[in-house]
Short mmCIF file of C-alpha atoms in Angstrom, two decimals:
data_model
loop_
_atom_site.label_atom_id
_atom_site.label_comp_id
_atom_site.label_asym_id
_atom_site.label_seq_id
_atom_site.Cartn_x
_atom_site.Cartn_y
_atom_site.Cartn_z
CA UNK J 1 -25.20 16.82 -43.04
CA UNK J 2 -26.65 17.80 -39.71
CA UNK J 3 -27.77 14.20 -39.05
CA UNK J 4 -24.19 12.99 -39.66
CA UNK J 5 -22.80 15.65 -37.21
CA UNK J 6 -25.38 14.60 -34.67
CA UNK J 7 -24.51 11.00 -35.12
CA UNK J 8 -20.82 11.75 -34.71
CA UNK J 9 -21.30 13.82 -31.57
CA UNK J 10 -23.50 10.93 -30.18
CA UNK J 11 -20.65 8.49 -30.88
CA UNK J 12 -18.10 10.76 -29.16
CA UNK J 13 -20.47 11.25 -26.21
CA UNK J 14 -20.96 7.48 -25.97
CA UNK J 15 -17.18 6.81 -26.17
CA UNK J 16 -16.42 9.38 -23.48
CA UNK J 17 -19.08 7.99 -21.22
CA UNK J 18 -17.70 4.50 -21.60
CA UNK J 19 -14.33 5.37 -20.10
CA UNK J 20 -15.24 8.21 -17.85
CA UNK J 21 -18.12 6.54 -16.01
CA UNK J 22 -16.29 3.68 -14.26
CA UNK J 23 -13.62 6.00 -12.97
CA UNK J 24 -15.94 8.72 -11.93
CA UNK J 25 -17.86 6.05 -9.97
CA UNK J 26 -14.67 4.83 -8.30
CA UNK J 27 -13.42 8.30 -7.46
CA UNK J 28 -16.84 9.49 -6.16
CA UNK J 29 -17.00 6.39 -4.00
CA UNK J 30 -13.46 6.92 -2.76
CA UNK J 31 -14.06 10.62 -1.84
CA UNK J 32 -17.44 9.97 -0.16
CA UNK J 33 -16.27 7.01 1.83
CA UNK J 34 -13.09 8.77 2.98
CA UNK J 35 -15.02 11.70 4.29
CA UNK J 36 -17.95 9.86 5.84
CA UNK J 37 -16.13 6.81 7.23
CA UNK J 38 -13.64 9.03 9.00
CA UNK J 39 -16.51 10.60 10.79
CA UNK J 40 -17.85 7.14 11.73
CA UNK J 41 -14.31 6.21 12.94
CA UNK J 42 -14.32 9.17 15.33
CA UNK J 43 -17.84 8.32 16.58
CA UNK J 44 -16.74 4.77 17.32
CA UNK J 45 -13.72 5.93 19.34
CA UNK J 46 -13.96 7.19 22.91
CA UNK J 47 -15.84 10.29 23.55
CA UNK J 48 -14.75 13.81 24.50
CA UNK J 49 -15.45 14.66 28.16
CA UNK J 50 -14.96 11.09 29.38
CA UNK J 51 -12.17 10.01 31.75
CA UNK J 52 -9.57 8.28 29.60
CA UNK J 53 -8.93 4.50 30.24
CA UNK J 54 -5.88 3.62 32.15
CA UNK J 55 -2.83 2.32 30.34
CA UNK J 56 0.61 1.05 31.22
CA UNK J 57 3.55 1.18 28.81
CA UNK J 58 7.28 0.86 28.84
CA UNK J 59 9.22 3.90 27.54
CA UNK J 60 11.53 2.60 24.79
CA UNK J 61 14.27 5.07 25.61
CA UNK J 62 14.39 5.22 29.38
CA UNK J 63 12.90 1.84 30.14
CA UNK J 64 10.59 3.51 32.73
CA UNK J 65 6.95 2.44 33.16
CA UNK J 66 4.50 5.09 31.92
CA UNK J 67 0.91 5.16 33.07
CA UNK J 68 -1.96 7.69 32.72
CA UNK J 69 -1.13 8.96 36.21
CA UNK J 70 2.50 9.88 34.99
CA UNK J 71 0.97 12.76 33.12
CA UNK J 72 -1.46 14.09 35.79
CA UNK J 73 -1.28 17.92 36.13
CA UNK J 74 -0.39 18.72 32.50
CA UNK J 75 -2.23 18.25 29.27
CA UNK J 76 -1.23 15.19 27.35
CA UNK J 77 -1.06 14.68 23.61
CA UNK J 78 -1.19 11.10 22.47
CA UNK J 79 -0.15 10.07 19.05
CA UNK J 80 -0.83 6.56 17.66
CA UNK J 81 1.60 5.95 14.85
CA UNK J 82 4.32 3.81 13.20
CA UNK J 83 7.77 4.99 12.15
CA UNK J 84 6.93 4.75 8.48
CA UNK J 85 3.52 6.66 8.69
CA UNK J 86 4.17 9.71 6.53
CA UNK J 87 1.27 11.95 7.61
CA UNK J 88 2.19 11.14 11.25
CA UNK J 89 5.80 12.42 10.66
CA UNK J 90 4.43 15.69 9.27
CA UNK J 91 2.08 15.89 12.16
CA UNK J 92 4.86 15.23 14.70
CA UNK J 93 7.04 17.93 13.17
CA UNK J 94 4.10 20.41 13.52
CA UNK J 95 3.51 19.35 17.06
CA UNK J 96 7.18 19.70 17.86
CA UNK J 97 7.14 23.22 16.46
CA UNK J 98 4.25 24.19 18.65
CA UNK J 99 5.95 22.46 21.66
CA UNK J 100 9.02 24.67 21.07
CA UNK J 101 6.92 27.76 20.81
CA UNK J 102 5.21 27.09 24.19
CA UNK J 103 8.50 26.61 26.00
CA UNK J 104 9.07 22.88 25.50
CA UNK J 105 7.37 21.74 28.77
CA UNK J 106 3.91 23.20 28.82
CA UNK J 107 2.32 19.85 27.85
CA UNK J 108 3.37 16.21 27.62
CA UNK J 109 3.55 14.13 24.41
CA UNK J 110 3.21 10.36 24.28
CA UNK J 111 4.00 8.54 21.06
CA UNK J 112 2.52 5.14 20.88
CA UNK J 113 3.89 2.88 18.13
CA UNK J 114 1.39 0.24 16.89
CA UNK J 115 3.41 -1.91 14.40
CA UNK J 116 4.49 -5.01 16.24
CA UNK J 117 7.45 -5.51 13.85
CA UNK J 118 9.21 -2.31 14.75
CA UNK J 119 12.04 -2.10 17.23
CA UNK J 120 13.04 0.27 20.08
CA UNK J 121 15.93 1.56 18.01
CA UNK J 122 13.49 2.55 15.32
CA UNK J 123 11.41 4.40 17.85
CA UNK J 124 14.40 6.33 19.17
CA UNK J 125 15.51 7.25 15.64
CA UNK J 126 12.06 8.44 14.86
CA UNK J 127 11.92 10.60 18.04
CA UNK J 128 15.33 12.10 17.21
CA UNK J 129 14.17 12.91 13.65
CA UNK J 130 10.68 14.24 14.13
CA UNK J 131 10.09 14.76 17.88
CA UNK J 132 11.56 16.33 21.01
CA UNK J 133 13.82 15.05 23.63
CA UNK J 134 11.22 15.06 26.37
CA UNK J 135 8.57 13.19 24.47
CA UNK J 136 7.61 9.75 25.74
CA UNK J 137 7.82 6.90 23.23
CA UNK J 138 6.48 3.32 23.62
CA UNK J 139 5.10 0.31 21.81
CA UNK J 140 1.32 0.07 22.72
CA UNK J 141 -0.65 -2.33 20.57
CA UNK J 142 -2.93 -3.31 23.55
CA UNK J 143 -3.31 0.44 24.33
CA UNK J 144 -4.43 1.06 20.73
CA UNK J 145 -7.05 -1.61 21.16
CA UNK J 146 -8.30 -0.05 24.42
CA UNK J 147 -8.48 3.33 22.80
CA UNK J 148 -10.41 1.89 19.75
CA UNK J 149 -7.69 3.08 17.37
CA UNK J 150 -8.71 2.15 13.82
CA UNK J 151 -6.38 4.33 11.83
CA UNK J 152 -2.80 5.43 11.99
CA UNK J 153 -2.45 9.11 12.91
CA UNK J 154 -5.18 8.86 15.56
CA UNK J 155 -4.56 11.51 18.21
CA UNK J 156 -6.03 12.07 21.74
CA UNK J 157 -5.63 15.17 23.93
CA UNK J 158 -6.28 14.87 27.69
CA UNK J 159 -6.47 17.69 30.14
CA UNK J 160 -4.38 17.66 33.30
CA UNK J 161 -6.98 15.43 35.02
CA UNK J 162 -6.90 12.73 32.31
CA UNK J 163 -10.21 13.74 30.72
CA UNK J 164 -10.41 13.27 26.97
CA UNK J 165 -10.71 16.77 25.33
CA UNK J 166 -10.02 16.05 21.62
CA UNK J 167 -9.95 13.11 19.29
CA UNK J 168 -8.80 13.33 15.67
CA UNK J 169 -7.59 11.17 12.86
CA UNK J 170 -6.78 13.59 10.14
CA UNK J 171 -3.20 14.57 9.43
CA UNK J 172 -2.13 17.10 12.00
CA UNK J 173 -1.91 20.62 10.56
CA UNK J 174 -0.04 23.18 12.56
CA UNK J 175 -2.97 25.56 12.53
CA UNK J 176 -5.11 22.96 14.23
CA UNK J 177 -2.80 22.44 17.27
CA UNK J 178 -3.18 25.85 18.94
CA UNK J 179 -7.04 25.92 19.18
CA UNK J 180 -6.82 22.51 20.90
CA UNK J 181 -3.99 22.95 23.30
CA UNK J 182 -4.07 26.69 24.13
CA UNK J 183 -7.27 26.59 26.21
CA UNK J 184 -5.92 23.69 28.24
CA UNK J 185 -2.61 25.48 28.82
CA UNK J 186 -4.45 28.60 29.99
CA UNK J 187 -6.52 26.70 32.60
CA UNK J 188 -3.47 25.01 34.14
CA UNK A 1 7.81 -1.75 -34.57
CA UNK A 2 5.44 1.02 -35.67
CA UNK A 3 2.79 -1.59 -36.49
CA UNK A 4 2.73 -2.88 -32.93
CA UNK A 5 -0.89 -2.01 -31.75
CA UNK A 6 0.21 -0.52 -28.45
CA UNK A 7 2.42 2.14 -30.14
CA UNK A 8 -0.16 2.92 -32.63
CA UNK A 9 -2.79 3.38 -29.90
CA UNK A 10 -0.52 5.80 -28.10
CA UNK A 11 0.27 7.63 -31.30
CA UNK A 12 -3.35 8.01 -32.03
CA UNK A 13 -4.27 9.44 -28.58
CA UNK A 14 -1.09 10.86 -27.01
CA UNK A 15 -2.99 13.48 -24.94
CA UNK A 16 -5.45 10.98 -23.42
CA UNK A 17 -2.53 8.62 -22.67
CA UNK A 18 -0.61 11.42 -20.97
CA UNK A 19 -3.64 12.72 -19.01
CA UNK A 20 -4.43 9.19 -17.77
CA UNK A 21 -0.84 8.63 -16.66
CA UNK A 22 -0.86 11.89 -14.71
CA UNK A 23 -4.29 11.31 -13.29
CA UNK A 24 -3.49 7.87 -12.01
CA UNK A 25 -0.20 9.04 -10.52
CA UNK A 26 -1.84 11.85 -8.64
CA UNK A 27 -5.25 10.34 -7.89
CA UNK A 28 -4.42 9.57 -4.26
CA UNK A 29 -3.37 13.09 -3.15
CA UNK A 30 -6.23 14.46 -5.29
CA UNK A 31 -8.74 12.46 -3.36
CA UNK A 32 -7.05 13.14 0.04
CA UNK A 33 -7.07 16.85 -0.91
CA UNK A 34 -10.81 16.80 -0.08
CA UNK A 35 -9.99 16.30 3.61
CA UNK A 36 -6.49 17.78 4.21
CA UNK A 37 -4.35 20.51 2.64
CA UNK A 38 -1.31 18.33 3.50
CA UNK A 39 -2.27 15.83 0.80
CA UNK A 40 0.46 16.60 -1.71
CA UNK A 41 3.09 17.03 0.95
CA UNK A 42 2.18 13.58 2.30
CA UNK A 43 2.25 12.04 -1.12
CA UNK A 44 5.66 13.32 -2.17
CA UNK A 45 7.21 12.52 1.13
CA UNK A 46 5.74 8.98 0.79
CA UNK A 47 7.28 8.62 -2.65
CA UNK A 48 10.66 9.80 -1.45
CA UNK A 49 10.76 7.54 1.50
CA UNK A 50 9.60 4.47 -0.45
CA UNK A 51 11.57 4.72 -3.74
CA UNK A 52 11.00 1.03 -4.78
CA UNK A 53 7.18 1.51 -4.43
CA UNK A 54 7.43 4.91 -6.01
CA UNK A 55 9.10 3.42 -9.17
CA UNK A 56 6.52 0.61 -9.26
CA UNK A 57 3.59 2.99 -8.85
CA UNK A 58 5.01 5.24 -11.61
CA UNK A 59 5.29 2.21 -13.88
CA UNK A 60 1.78 1.25 -13.00
CA UNK A 61 0.50 4.70 -13.84
CA UNK A 62 2.24 4.62 -17.23
CA UNK A 63 0.88 1.16 -17.98
CA UNK A 64 -2.54 2.47 -17.02
CA UNK A 65 -2.36 5.41 -19.45
CA UNK A 66 -1.33 2.97 -22.15
CA UNK A 67 -4.11 0.53 -21.25
CA UNK A 68 -6.69 3.25 -21.50
CA UNK A 69 -5.57 4.46 -24.88
CA UNK A 70 -5.42 0.86 -26.19
CA UNK A 71 -8.87 0.24 -24.74
CA UNK A 72 -10.31 3.27 -26.64
CA UNK A 73 -8.45 2.27 -29.78
CA UNK A 74 -9.83 -1.29 -29.36
CA UNK A 75 -13.39 0.02 -29.08
CA UNK A 76 -13.27 2.21 -32.11
CA UNK A 77 -10.76 0.64 -34.57
CA UNK A 78 -10.02 -2.88 -33.63
CA UNK A 79 -12.26 -5.55 -35.19
CA UNK A 80 -10.79 -8.69 -33.46
CA UNK A 81 -10.61 -7.20 -29.94
CA UNK A 82 -13.14 -8.44 -27.33
CA UNK A 83 -14.79 -5.92 -24.89
CA UNK A 84 -14.46 -8.40 -22.01
CA UNK A 85 -10.70 -8.57 -22.43
CA UNK A 86 -10.45 -5.15 -20.67
CA UNK A 87 -12.02 -6.43 -17.47
CA UNK A 88 -8.80 -7.70 -15.90
CA UNK A 89 -7.18 -4.29 -16.78
CA UNK A 90 -9.85 -2.38 -14.95
CA UNK A 91 -9.64 -4.70 -12.00
CA UNK A 92 -5.83 -4.34 -11.91
CA UNK A 93 -6.20 -0.54 -12.12
CA UNK A 94 -8.60 -0.61 -9.16
CA UNK A 95 -6.25 -2.85 -7.16
CA UNK A 96 -3.24 -0.66 -7.91
CA UNK A 97 -5.08 2.56 -7.03
CA UNK A 98 -6.65 1.28 -3.87
CA UNK A 99 -3.50 -0.50 -2.59
CA UNK A 100 -1.27 2.29 -3.96
CA UNK A 101 1.85 3.45 -2.15
CA UNK A 102 0.91 3.31 1.50
CA UNK A 103 -2.59 1.90 2.26
CA UNK A 104 -2.32 2.73 5.98
CA UNK A 105 -1.18 6.34 5.27
CA UNK A 106 -4.58 8.15 5.41
CA UNK A 107 -5.69 6.43 2.17
CA UNK A 108 -9.03 5.26 0.85
CA UNK A 109 -8.42 1.61 1.88
CA UNK A 110 -6.96 2.66 5.19
CA UNK A 111 -10.29 4.10 6.12
CA UNK A 112 -12.21 0.99 5.13
CA UNK A 113 -9.96 -1.58 6.92
CA UNK A 114 -8.99 -2.25 10.50
CA UNK A 115 -5.69 -0.96 11.65
CA UNK A 116 -3.91 -4.37 11.62
CA UNK A 117 -4.97 -5.04 7.99
CA UNK A 118 -3.87 -1.63 6.78
CA UNK A 119 -0.49 -2.11 8.42
CA UNK A 120 -0.24 -5.51 6.74
CA UNK A 121 -1.16 -4.21 3.38
CA UNK A 122 1.41 -1.41 3.64
CA UNK A 123 4.15 -3.84 4.58
CA UNK A 124 3.37 -5.82 1.40
CA UNK A 125 2.13 -3.05 -0.87
CA UNK A 126 4.93 -3.66 -3.35
CA UNK A 127 3.57 -7.13 -3.95
CA UNK A 128 0.06 -5.74 -4.62
CA UNK A 129 1.43 -2.98 -6.85
CA UNK A 130 3.41 -5.60 -8.68
CA UNK A 131 0.40 -7.80 -9.08
CA UNK A 132 -1.63 -4.90 -10.51
CA UNK A 133 1.17 -4.23 -12.98
CA UNK A 134 1.01 -7.94 -14.04
CA UNK A 135 -2.72 -7.68 -14.40
CA UNK A 136 -2.55 -4.65 -16.59
CA UNK A 137 0.17 -6.15 -18.70
CA UNK A 138 -2.04 -9.27 -19.05
CA UNK A 139 -4.94 -7.21 -20.11
CA UNK A 140 -2.89 -5.20 -22.70
CA UNK A 141 -1.71 -8.49 -23.97
CA UNK A 142 -5.27 -9.83 -24.16
CA UNK A 143 -6.30 -6.72 -26.12
CA UNK A 144 -3.50 -7.64 -28.57
CA UNK A 145 -1.36 -4.59 -27.48
CA UNK A 146 1.81 -6.46 -28.22
CA UNK A 147 0.66 -7.91 -31.60
CA UNK A 148 1.07 -6.32 -34.96
CA UNK A 149 -2.13 -4.74 -36.07
CA UNK A 150 -3.60 -6.47 -39.12
CA UNK A 151 -5.53 -3.41 -40.15
CA UNK A 152 -2.45 -1.24 -39.88
CA UNK A 153 -0.47 -3.70 -41.92
CA UNK A 154 -3.08 -3.68 -44.61
CA UNK A 155 -2.94 0.10 -44.63
CA UNK A 156 0.86 0.09 -44.92
CA UNK A 157 0.80 -2.49 -47.72
CA UNK A 158 -1.74 -0.43 -49.58
CA UNK A 159 0.42 2.69 -49.31
CA UNK A 160 3.42 0.68 -50.58
#
């Protein structure tokens, strides 16, 4: 009787292992790679404390040329995104909320769109929906290459002198914005 | 209709089928949840903004649940089913899960690939999700999921 029960439980264990194993392997691999490779991605990007490379873009709304020097004197938050990037939309909403709370002009925001197929109208619609009226918006595929952007939702923060102070690729939580920008706003 | 193997497999293991459907549907935010608390917000917004892909991914998840229950049924009850017939199904599942709804949206594959490739995959993700649906359907068919079950028929005839 006991032997039969043991046999049965072995068969059940074997069956469970057969379908659980491949999925647990896939899921574990996915989790580990997601966490580790994101760190690698940051490591391969430009470093904190280094002067940011120059760039030249065309603002999609005003048509004005925008360079690194345009933002001298105030911290700059750069967001590499596309109009359809969902985590970026949430991040932009959180940034807009913080922008409001700090008076609306304490720091500059530059949104750099990296999908070649998207149009200026889409950028302006995106800005109206998720951003603030004084944010700069531009297509910047070359700039993304210069800044080693490997993922959508890559963000850079410069101080008023154009030195890189923060690089991040995770979805932007509201609670993460203040610790990054507040020290830069205080030293202005 | 009752004798069709796929229905019998679901009837035999309804909980596993349901659990597998739910797991596959939420696997992306569950994994993302390790790195961001915004995972589920991102997931639901993604689904709302891309309804076609959302419906396709929902269908893919349902087929995945059915495929797993049929796979388990085939292993234990089906005499004329071949183990290797499940391989395309698992490959299709992996493709559907990895390409998912938005490969460039902070997903597993987005981390592994360069930006341009992730954007390309997202633009055509409906094709890849469609492909994974076809592969799973093919695997279900190879497992005899759409056939009448001979063993079941015998059982029914004996009862009659």
